[in-house]
Short mmCIF file of C-alpha atoms in Angstrom, two decimals:
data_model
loop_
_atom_site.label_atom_id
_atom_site.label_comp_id
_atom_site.label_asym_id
_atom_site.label_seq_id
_atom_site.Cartn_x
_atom_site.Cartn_y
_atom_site.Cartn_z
CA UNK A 6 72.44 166.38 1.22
CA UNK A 7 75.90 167.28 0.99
CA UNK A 8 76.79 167.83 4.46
CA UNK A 9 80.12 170.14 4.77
CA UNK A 10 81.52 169.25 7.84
CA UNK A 11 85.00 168.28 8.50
CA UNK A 12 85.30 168.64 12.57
CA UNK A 13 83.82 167.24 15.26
CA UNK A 14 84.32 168.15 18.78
CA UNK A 15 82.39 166.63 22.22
CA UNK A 16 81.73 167.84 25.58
CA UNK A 17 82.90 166.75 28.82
CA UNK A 18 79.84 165.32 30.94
CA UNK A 19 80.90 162.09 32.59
CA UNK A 20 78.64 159.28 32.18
CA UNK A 21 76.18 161.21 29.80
CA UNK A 22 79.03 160.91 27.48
CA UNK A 23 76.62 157.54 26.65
CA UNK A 24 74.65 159.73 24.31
CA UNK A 25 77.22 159.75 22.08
CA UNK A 26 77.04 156.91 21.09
CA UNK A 27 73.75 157.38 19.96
CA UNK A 28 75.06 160.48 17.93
CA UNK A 29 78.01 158.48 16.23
CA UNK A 30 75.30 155.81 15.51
CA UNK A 31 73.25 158.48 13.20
CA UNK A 32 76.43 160.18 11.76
CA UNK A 33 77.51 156.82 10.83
CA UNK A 34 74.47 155.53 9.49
CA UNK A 35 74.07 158.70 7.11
CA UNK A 36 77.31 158.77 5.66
CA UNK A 37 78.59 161.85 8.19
CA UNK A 38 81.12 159.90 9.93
CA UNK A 39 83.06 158.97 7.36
CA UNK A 40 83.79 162.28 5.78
CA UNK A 41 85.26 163.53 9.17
CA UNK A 42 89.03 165.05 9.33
CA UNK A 43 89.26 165.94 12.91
CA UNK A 44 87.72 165.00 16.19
CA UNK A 45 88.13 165.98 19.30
CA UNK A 46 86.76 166.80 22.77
CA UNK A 47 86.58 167.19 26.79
CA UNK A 48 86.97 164.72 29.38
CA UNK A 49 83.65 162.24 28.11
CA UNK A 50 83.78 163.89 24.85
CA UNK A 51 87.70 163.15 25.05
CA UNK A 52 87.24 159.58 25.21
CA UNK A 53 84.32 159.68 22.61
CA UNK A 54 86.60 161.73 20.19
CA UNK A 55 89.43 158.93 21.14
CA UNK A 56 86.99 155.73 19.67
CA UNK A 57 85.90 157.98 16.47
CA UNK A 58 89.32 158.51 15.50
CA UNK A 59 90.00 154.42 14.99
CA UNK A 60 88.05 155.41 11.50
CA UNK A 61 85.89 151.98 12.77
CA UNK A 62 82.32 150.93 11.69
CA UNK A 63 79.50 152.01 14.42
CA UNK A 64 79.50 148.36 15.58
CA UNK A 65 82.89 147.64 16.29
CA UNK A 66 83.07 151.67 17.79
CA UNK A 67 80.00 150.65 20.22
CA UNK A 68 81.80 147.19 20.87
CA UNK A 69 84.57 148.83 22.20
CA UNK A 70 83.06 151.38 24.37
CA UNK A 71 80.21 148.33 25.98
CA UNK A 72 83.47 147.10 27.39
CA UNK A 73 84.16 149.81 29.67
CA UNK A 74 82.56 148.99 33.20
CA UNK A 75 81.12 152.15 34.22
CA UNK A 76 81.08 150.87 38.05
CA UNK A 77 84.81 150.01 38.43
CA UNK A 78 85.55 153.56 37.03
CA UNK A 79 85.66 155.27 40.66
CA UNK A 80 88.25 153.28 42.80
CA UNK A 81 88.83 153.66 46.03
CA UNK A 82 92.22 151.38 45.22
CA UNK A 83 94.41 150.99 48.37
CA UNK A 84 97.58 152.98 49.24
CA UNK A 85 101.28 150.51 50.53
CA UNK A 86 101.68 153.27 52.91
CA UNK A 87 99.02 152.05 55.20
CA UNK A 88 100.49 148.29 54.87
CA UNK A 89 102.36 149.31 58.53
CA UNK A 90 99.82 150.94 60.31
CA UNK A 91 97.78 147.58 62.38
CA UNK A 92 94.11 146.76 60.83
CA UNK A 93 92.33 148.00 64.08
CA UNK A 94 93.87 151.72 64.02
CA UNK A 95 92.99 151.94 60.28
CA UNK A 96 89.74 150.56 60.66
CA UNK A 97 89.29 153.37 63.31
CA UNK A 98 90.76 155.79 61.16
CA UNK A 99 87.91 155.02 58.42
CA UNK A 100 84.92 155.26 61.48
CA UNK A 101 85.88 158.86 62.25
CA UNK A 102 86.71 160.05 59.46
CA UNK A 103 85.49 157.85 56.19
CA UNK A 104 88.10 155.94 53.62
CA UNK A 105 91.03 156.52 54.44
CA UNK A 106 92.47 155.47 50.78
CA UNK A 107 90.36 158.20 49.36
CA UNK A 108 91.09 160.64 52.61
CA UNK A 109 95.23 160.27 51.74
CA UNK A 110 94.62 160.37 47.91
CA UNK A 111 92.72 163.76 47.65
CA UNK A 112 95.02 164.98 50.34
CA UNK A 113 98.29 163.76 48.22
CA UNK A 114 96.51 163.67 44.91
CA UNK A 115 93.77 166.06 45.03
CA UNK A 116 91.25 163.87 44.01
CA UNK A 117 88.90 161.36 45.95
CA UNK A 118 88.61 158.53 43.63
CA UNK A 119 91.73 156.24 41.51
CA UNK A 120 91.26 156.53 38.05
CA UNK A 121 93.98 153.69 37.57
CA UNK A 122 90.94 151.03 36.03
CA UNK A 123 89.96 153.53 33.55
CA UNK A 124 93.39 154.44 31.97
CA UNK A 125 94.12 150.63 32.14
CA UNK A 126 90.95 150.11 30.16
CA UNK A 127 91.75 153.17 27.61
CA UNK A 128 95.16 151.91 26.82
CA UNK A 129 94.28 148.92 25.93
CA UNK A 130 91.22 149.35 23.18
CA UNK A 131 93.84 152.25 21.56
CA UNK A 132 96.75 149.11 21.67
CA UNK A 133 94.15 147.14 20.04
CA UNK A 134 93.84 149.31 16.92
CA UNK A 135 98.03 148.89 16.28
CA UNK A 136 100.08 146.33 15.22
CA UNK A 137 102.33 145.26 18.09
CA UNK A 138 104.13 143.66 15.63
CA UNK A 139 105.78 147.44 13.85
CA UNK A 140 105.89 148.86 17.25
CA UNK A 141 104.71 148.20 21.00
CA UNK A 142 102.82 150.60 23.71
CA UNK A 143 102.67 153.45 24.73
CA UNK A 144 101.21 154.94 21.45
CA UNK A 145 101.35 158.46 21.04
CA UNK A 146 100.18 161.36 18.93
CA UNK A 147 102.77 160.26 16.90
CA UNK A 148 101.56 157.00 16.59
CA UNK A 149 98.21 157.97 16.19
CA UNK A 150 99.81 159.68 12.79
CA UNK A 151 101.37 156.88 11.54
CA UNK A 152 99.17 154.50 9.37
CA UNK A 153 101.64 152.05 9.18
CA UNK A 154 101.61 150.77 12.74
CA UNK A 155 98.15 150.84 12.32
CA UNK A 156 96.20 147.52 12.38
CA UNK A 157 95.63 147.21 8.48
CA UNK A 158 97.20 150.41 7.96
CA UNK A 159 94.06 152.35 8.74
CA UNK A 160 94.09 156.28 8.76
CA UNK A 161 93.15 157.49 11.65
CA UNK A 162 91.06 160.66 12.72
CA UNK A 163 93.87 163.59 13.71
CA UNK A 164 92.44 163.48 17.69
CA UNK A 165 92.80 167.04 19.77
CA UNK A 166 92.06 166.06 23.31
CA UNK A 167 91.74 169.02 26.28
CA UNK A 168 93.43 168.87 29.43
CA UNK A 169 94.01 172.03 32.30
CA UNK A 170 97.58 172.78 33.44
CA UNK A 171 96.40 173.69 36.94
CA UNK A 172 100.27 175.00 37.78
CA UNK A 173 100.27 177.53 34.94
CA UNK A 174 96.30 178.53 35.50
CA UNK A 175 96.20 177.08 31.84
CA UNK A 176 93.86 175.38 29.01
CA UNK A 177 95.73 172.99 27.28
CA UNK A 178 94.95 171.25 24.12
CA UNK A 179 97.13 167.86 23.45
CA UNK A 180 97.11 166.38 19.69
CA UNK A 181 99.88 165.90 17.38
CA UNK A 182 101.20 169.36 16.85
CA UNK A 183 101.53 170.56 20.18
CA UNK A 184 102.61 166.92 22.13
CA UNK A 185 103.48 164.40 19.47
CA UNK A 186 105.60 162.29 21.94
CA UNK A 187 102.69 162.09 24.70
CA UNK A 188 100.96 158.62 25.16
CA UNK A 189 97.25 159.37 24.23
CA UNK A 190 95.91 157.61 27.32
CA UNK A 191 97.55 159.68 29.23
CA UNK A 192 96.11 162.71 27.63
CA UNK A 193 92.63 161.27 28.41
CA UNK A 194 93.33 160.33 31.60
CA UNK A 195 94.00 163.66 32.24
CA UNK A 196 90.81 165.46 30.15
CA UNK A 197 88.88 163.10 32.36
CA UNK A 198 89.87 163.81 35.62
CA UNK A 199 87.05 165.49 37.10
CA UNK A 200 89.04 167.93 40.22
CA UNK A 201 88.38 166.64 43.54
CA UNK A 202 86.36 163.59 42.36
CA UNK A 203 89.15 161.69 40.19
CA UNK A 204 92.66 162.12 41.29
CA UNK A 205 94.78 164.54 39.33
CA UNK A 206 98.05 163.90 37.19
CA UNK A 207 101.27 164.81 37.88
CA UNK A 208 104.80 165.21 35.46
CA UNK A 209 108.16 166.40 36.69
CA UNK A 210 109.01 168.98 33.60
CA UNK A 211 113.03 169.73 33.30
CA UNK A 212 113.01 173.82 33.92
CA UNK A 213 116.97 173.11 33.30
CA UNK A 214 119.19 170.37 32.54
CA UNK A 215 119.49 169.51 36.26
CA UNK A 216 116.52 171.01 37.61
CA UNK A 217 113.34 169.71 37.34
CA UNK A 218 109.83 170.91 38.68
CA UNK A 219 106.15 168.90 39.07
CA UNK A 220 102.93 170.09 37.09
CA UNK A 221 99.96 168.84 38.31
CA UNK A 222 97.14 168.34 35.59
CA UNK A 223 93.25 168.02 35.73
CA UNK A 224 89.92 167.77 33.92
CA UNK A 225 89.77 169.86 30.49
CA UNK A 226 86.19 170.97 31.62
CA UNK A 227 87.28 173.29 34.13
CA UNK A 228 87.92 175.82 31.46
CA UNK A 229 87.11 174.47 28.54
CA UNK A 230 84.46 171.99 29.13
CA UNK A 231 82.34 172.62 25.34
CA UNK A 232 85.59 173.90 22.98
CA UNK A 233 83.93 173.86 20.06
CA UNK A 234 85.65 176.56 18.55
CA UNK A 235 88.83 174.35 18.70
CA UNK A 236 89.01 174.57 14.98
CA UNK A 237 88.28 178.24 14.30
CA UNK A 238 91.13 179.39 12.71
CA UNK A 239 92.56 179.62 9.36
CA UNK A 240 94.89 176.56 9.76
CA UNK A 241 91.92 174.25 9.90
CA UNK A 242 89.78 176.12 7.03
CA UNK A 243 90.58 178.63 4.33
CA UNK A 244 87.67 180.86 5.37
CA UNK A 245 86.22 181.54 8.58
CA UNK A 246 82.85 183.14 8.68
CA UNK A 247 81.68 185.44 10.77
CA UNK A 248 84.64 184.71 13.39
CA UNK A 249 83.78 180.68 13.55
CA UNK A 250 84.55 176.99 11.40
CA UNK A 251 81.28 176.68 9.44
CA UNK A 252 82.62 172.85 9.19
CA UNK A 253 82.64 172.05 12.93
CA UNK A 254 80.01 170.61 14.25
CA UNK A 255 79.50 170.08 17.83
CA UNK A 256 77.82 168.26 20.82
CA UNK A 257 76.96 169.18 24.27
CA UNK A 258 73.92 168.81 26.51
CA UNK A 259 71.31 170.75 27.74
CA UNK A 260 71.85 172.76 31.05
CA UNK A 261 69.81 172.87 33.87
CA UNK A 262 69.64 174.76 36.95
CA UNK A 263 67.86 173.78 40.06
CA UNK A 264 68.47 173.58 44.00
CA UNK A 265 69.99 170.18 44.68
CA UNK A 266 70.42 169.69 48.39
CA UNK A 267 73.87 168.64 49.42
CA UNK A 268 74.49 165.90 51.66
CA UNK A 269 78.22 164.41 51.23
CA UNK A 270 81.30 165.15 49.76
CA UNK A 271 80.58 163.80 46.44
CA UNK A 272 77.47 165.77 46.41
CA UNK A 273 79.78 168.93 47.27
CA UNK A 274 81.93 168.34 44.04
CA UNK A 275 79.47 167.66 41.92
CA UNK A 276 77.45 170.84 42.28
CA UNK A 277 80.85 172.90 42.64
CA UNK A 278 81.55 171.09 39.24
CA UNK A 279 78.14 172.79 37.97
CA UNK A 280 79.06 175.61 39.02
CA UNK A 281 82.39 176.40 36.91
CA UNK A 282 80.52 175.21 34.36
CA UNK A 283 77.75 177.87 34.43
CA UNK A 284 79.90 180.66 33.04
CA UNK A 285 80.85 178.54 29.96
CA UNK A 286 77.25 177.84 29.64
CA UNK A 287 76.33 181.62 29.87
CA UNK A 288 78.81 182.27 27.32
CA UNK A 289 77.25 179.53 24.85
CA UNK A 290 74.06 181.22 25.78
CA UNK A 291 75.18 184.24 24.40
CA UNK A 292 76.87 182.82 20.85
CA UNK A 293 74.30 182.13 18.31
CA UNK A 294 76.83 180.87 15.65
CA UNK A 295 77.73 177.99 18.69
CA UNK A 296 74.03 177.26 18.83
CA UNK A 297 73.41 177.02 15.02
CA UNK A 298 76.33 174.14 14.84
CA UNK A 299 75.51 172.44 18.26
CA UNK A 300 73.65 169.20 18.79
CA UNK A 301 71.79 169.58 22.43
CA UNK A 302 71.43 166.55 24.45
CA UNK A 303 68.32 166.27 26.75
CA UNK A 304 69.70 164.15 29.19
CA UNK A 305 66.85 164.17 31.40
CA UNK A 306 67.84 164.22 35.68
CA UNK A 307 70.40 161.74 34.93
CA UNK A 308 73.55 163.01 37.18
CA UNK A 309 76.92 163.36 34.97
CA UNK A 310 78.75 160.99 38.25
CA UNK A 311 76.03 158.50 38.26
CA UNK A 312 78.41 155.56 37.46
CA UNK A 313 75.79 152.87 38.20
CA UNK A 314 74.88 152.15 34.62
CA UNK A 315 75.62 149.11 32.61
CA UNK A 316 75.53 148.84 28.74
CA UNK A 317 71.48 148.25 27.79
CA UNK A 318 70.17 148.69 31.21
CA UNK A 319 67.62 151.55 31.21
CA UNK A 320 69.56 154.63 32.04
CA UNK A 321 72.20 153.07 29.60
CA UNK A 322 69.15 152.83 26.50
CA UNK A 323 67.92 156.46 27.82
CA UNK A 324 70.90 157.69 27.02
CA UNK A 325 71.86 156.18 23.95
CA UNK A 326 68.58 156.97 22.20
CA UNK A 327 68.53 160.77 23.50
CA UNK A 328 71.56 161.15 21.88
CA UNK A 329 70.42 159.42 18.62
CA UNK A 330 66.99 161.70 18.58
CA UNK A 331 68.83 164.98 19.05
CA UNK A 332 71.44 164.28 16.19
CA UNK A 333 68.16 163.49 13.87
CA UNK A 334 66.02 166.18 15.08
CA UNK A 335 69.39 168.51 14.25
CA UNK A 336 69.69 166.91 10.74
CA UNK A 337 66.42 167.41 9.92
CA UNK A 338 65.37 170.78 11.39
CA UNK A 339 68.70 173.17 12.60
CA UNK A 340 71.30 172.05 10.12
CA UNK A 341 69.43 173.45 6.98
CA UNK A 342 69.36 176.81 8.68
CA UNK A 343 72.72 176.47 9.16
CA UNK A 344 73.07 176.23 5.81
CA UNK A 345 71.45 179.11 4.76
CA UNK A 346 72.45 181.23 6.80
CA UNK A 347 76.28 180.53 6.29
CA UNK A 348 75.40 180.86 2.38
CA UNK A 349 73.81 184.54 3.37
CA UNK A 350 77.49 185.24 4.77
CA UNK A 351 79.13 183.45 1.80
CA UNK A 352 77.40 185.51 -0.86
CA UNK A 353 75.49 183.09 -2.07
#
């Protein structure tokens, strides 16, 4: 079949972002991959969207990703400016009132956990795919444009990764034409950064030559957590029908709503995280050209923050093969009525 689709764009759910891989695995495998333009994605689907781009075989794209230790991701790191406050009076601090790391970072940071392991681990598979050699890290969107500092001089994907501006109330979309000088970790950190759970990101931006003022970033899901219609407009495609890209295609996971009884902070965020995301989901719901050119994940009870998972263990294998099913089931059922029905609109 000659499958016309140029874009590919990922949702944000934390670990269930393992699925994936089990998606690229089929796209690769039938020749999908490879005819890919654009990729991009949300927080998960950010970091996906980041290994697709490389242009890499499924098997060196899975290597990669099997190095990530999903149980180092949430660090409680320490803060230096405890370092004068005596053991006993700290250890004190943490009976009453729990970590006291975590306490000062979401009260400085606004976010429980350190996400300082992850965007160590992120920056160096992307410095992997250049040539040190032609130029050293950061890489940036830039980079990530220029074939010649890339290890054998391999095109990359053009990568579109989703971030919220929490000063300006704002959706923000980082790639090439909109921050070419921003190092791409970075952007992922930030698409990542689940509020309250991960700590957020902040910049000092100059207002005026003198003057400068800090933005404080977090997690692209809290607006747009499925942007699949990142590429619907004429500057990606020639002709948009009926109002979307007919050559996106997209992947998300199946919602679910049920009472989950809340017993801890974490359990607090997680649930408020659901919750932001139920008006996106309502408004998916309600878009049958979203549905037609969306893979749906059945990711079971698995919890998006369940970062007690190793590569091949069983939640790890769940995952992985949920995500390959649902690609093939979509192949071989949805995407010919896609087809037809965006031939209907084409005249055909």
């Amino acid at each position: 079949m000659n499958y016309k689709i140029n874009n590919l764009v990922f949702q944000g759910g934390g670990v269930l972002g393992i699925a994936y891989l089990g998606v690229l695995n089929y796209l690769y495998n039938n020749g999908i991959l490879q005819r890919m333009k654009r990729v991009g994605g949300t927080s998960a689907g950010a970091i996906t969207a980041c290994l697709a781009s490389f242009s890499l075989p499924f098997d060196e794209m899975k290597k990669i990703a099997d190095t990530l230790d999903y149980k180092k991701i949430t660090q409680r790191g320490e803060s230096s400016d405890f370092e004068k406050i005596p053991a006993v009076v700290r250890k004190e601090i943490a009976r009453i009132f729990g970590d006291i790391n975590c306490i000062y970072r979401l009260i400085t940071n606004y976010g429980w956990y350190s996400s300082e392991y992850f965007y160590e681990w992120i920056k160096e598979q992307i410095a992997s795919q250049f040539n040190s050699s032609k130029k050293l890290p950061p890489y940036t969107f830039k980079d990530f444009k220029n074939s010649y500092i890339h290890k054998k001089q391999r095109p990359f994907l053009d990568l579109y990764v989703m971030g919220t501006d929490i000063s300006t109330n704002s959706s923000k979309v980082f790639c090439f034409e909109t921050t070419p000088d921003m190092e791409v970790a970075t952007a992922i950190r930030i698409s990542m950064s689940i509020p309250l759970f991960f700590e957020s990101i902040k910049f000092d931006k100059n207002i005026t030559p003198k003057k400068s003022v800090p933005y404080v970033f977090s997690d692209g899901g809290i607006m747009r957590n499925y942007p699949i219609n990142l590429f619907d407009s004429h500057y990606f495609m020639d002709k948009i029908v009926n109002g979307v890209n007919i050559q996106t295609l997209g992947v998300r996971f199946k919602s679910k709503t049920k009472y989950t009884e809340i017993n801890s902070f974490i359990d607090y965020i997680e649930n408020l995280i659901k919750s932001f995301m139920k008006i996106q989901q309502d408004m998916y719901n309600n878009n049958p050209e979203d549905k037609l050119r969306s893979i749906e994940i059945d990711t079971k009870d698995i919890s998006f923050i369940d970062f007690n998972i190793s590569p091949n263990d069983e939640k790890y294998n769940f995952l992985y093969q949920q995500g390959y099913r649902a690609t093939k089931d979509y192949f071989e059922n949805m995407y010919p009525e896609s087809l037809y029905r965006y031939d209907l609109y084409n005249g055909a």
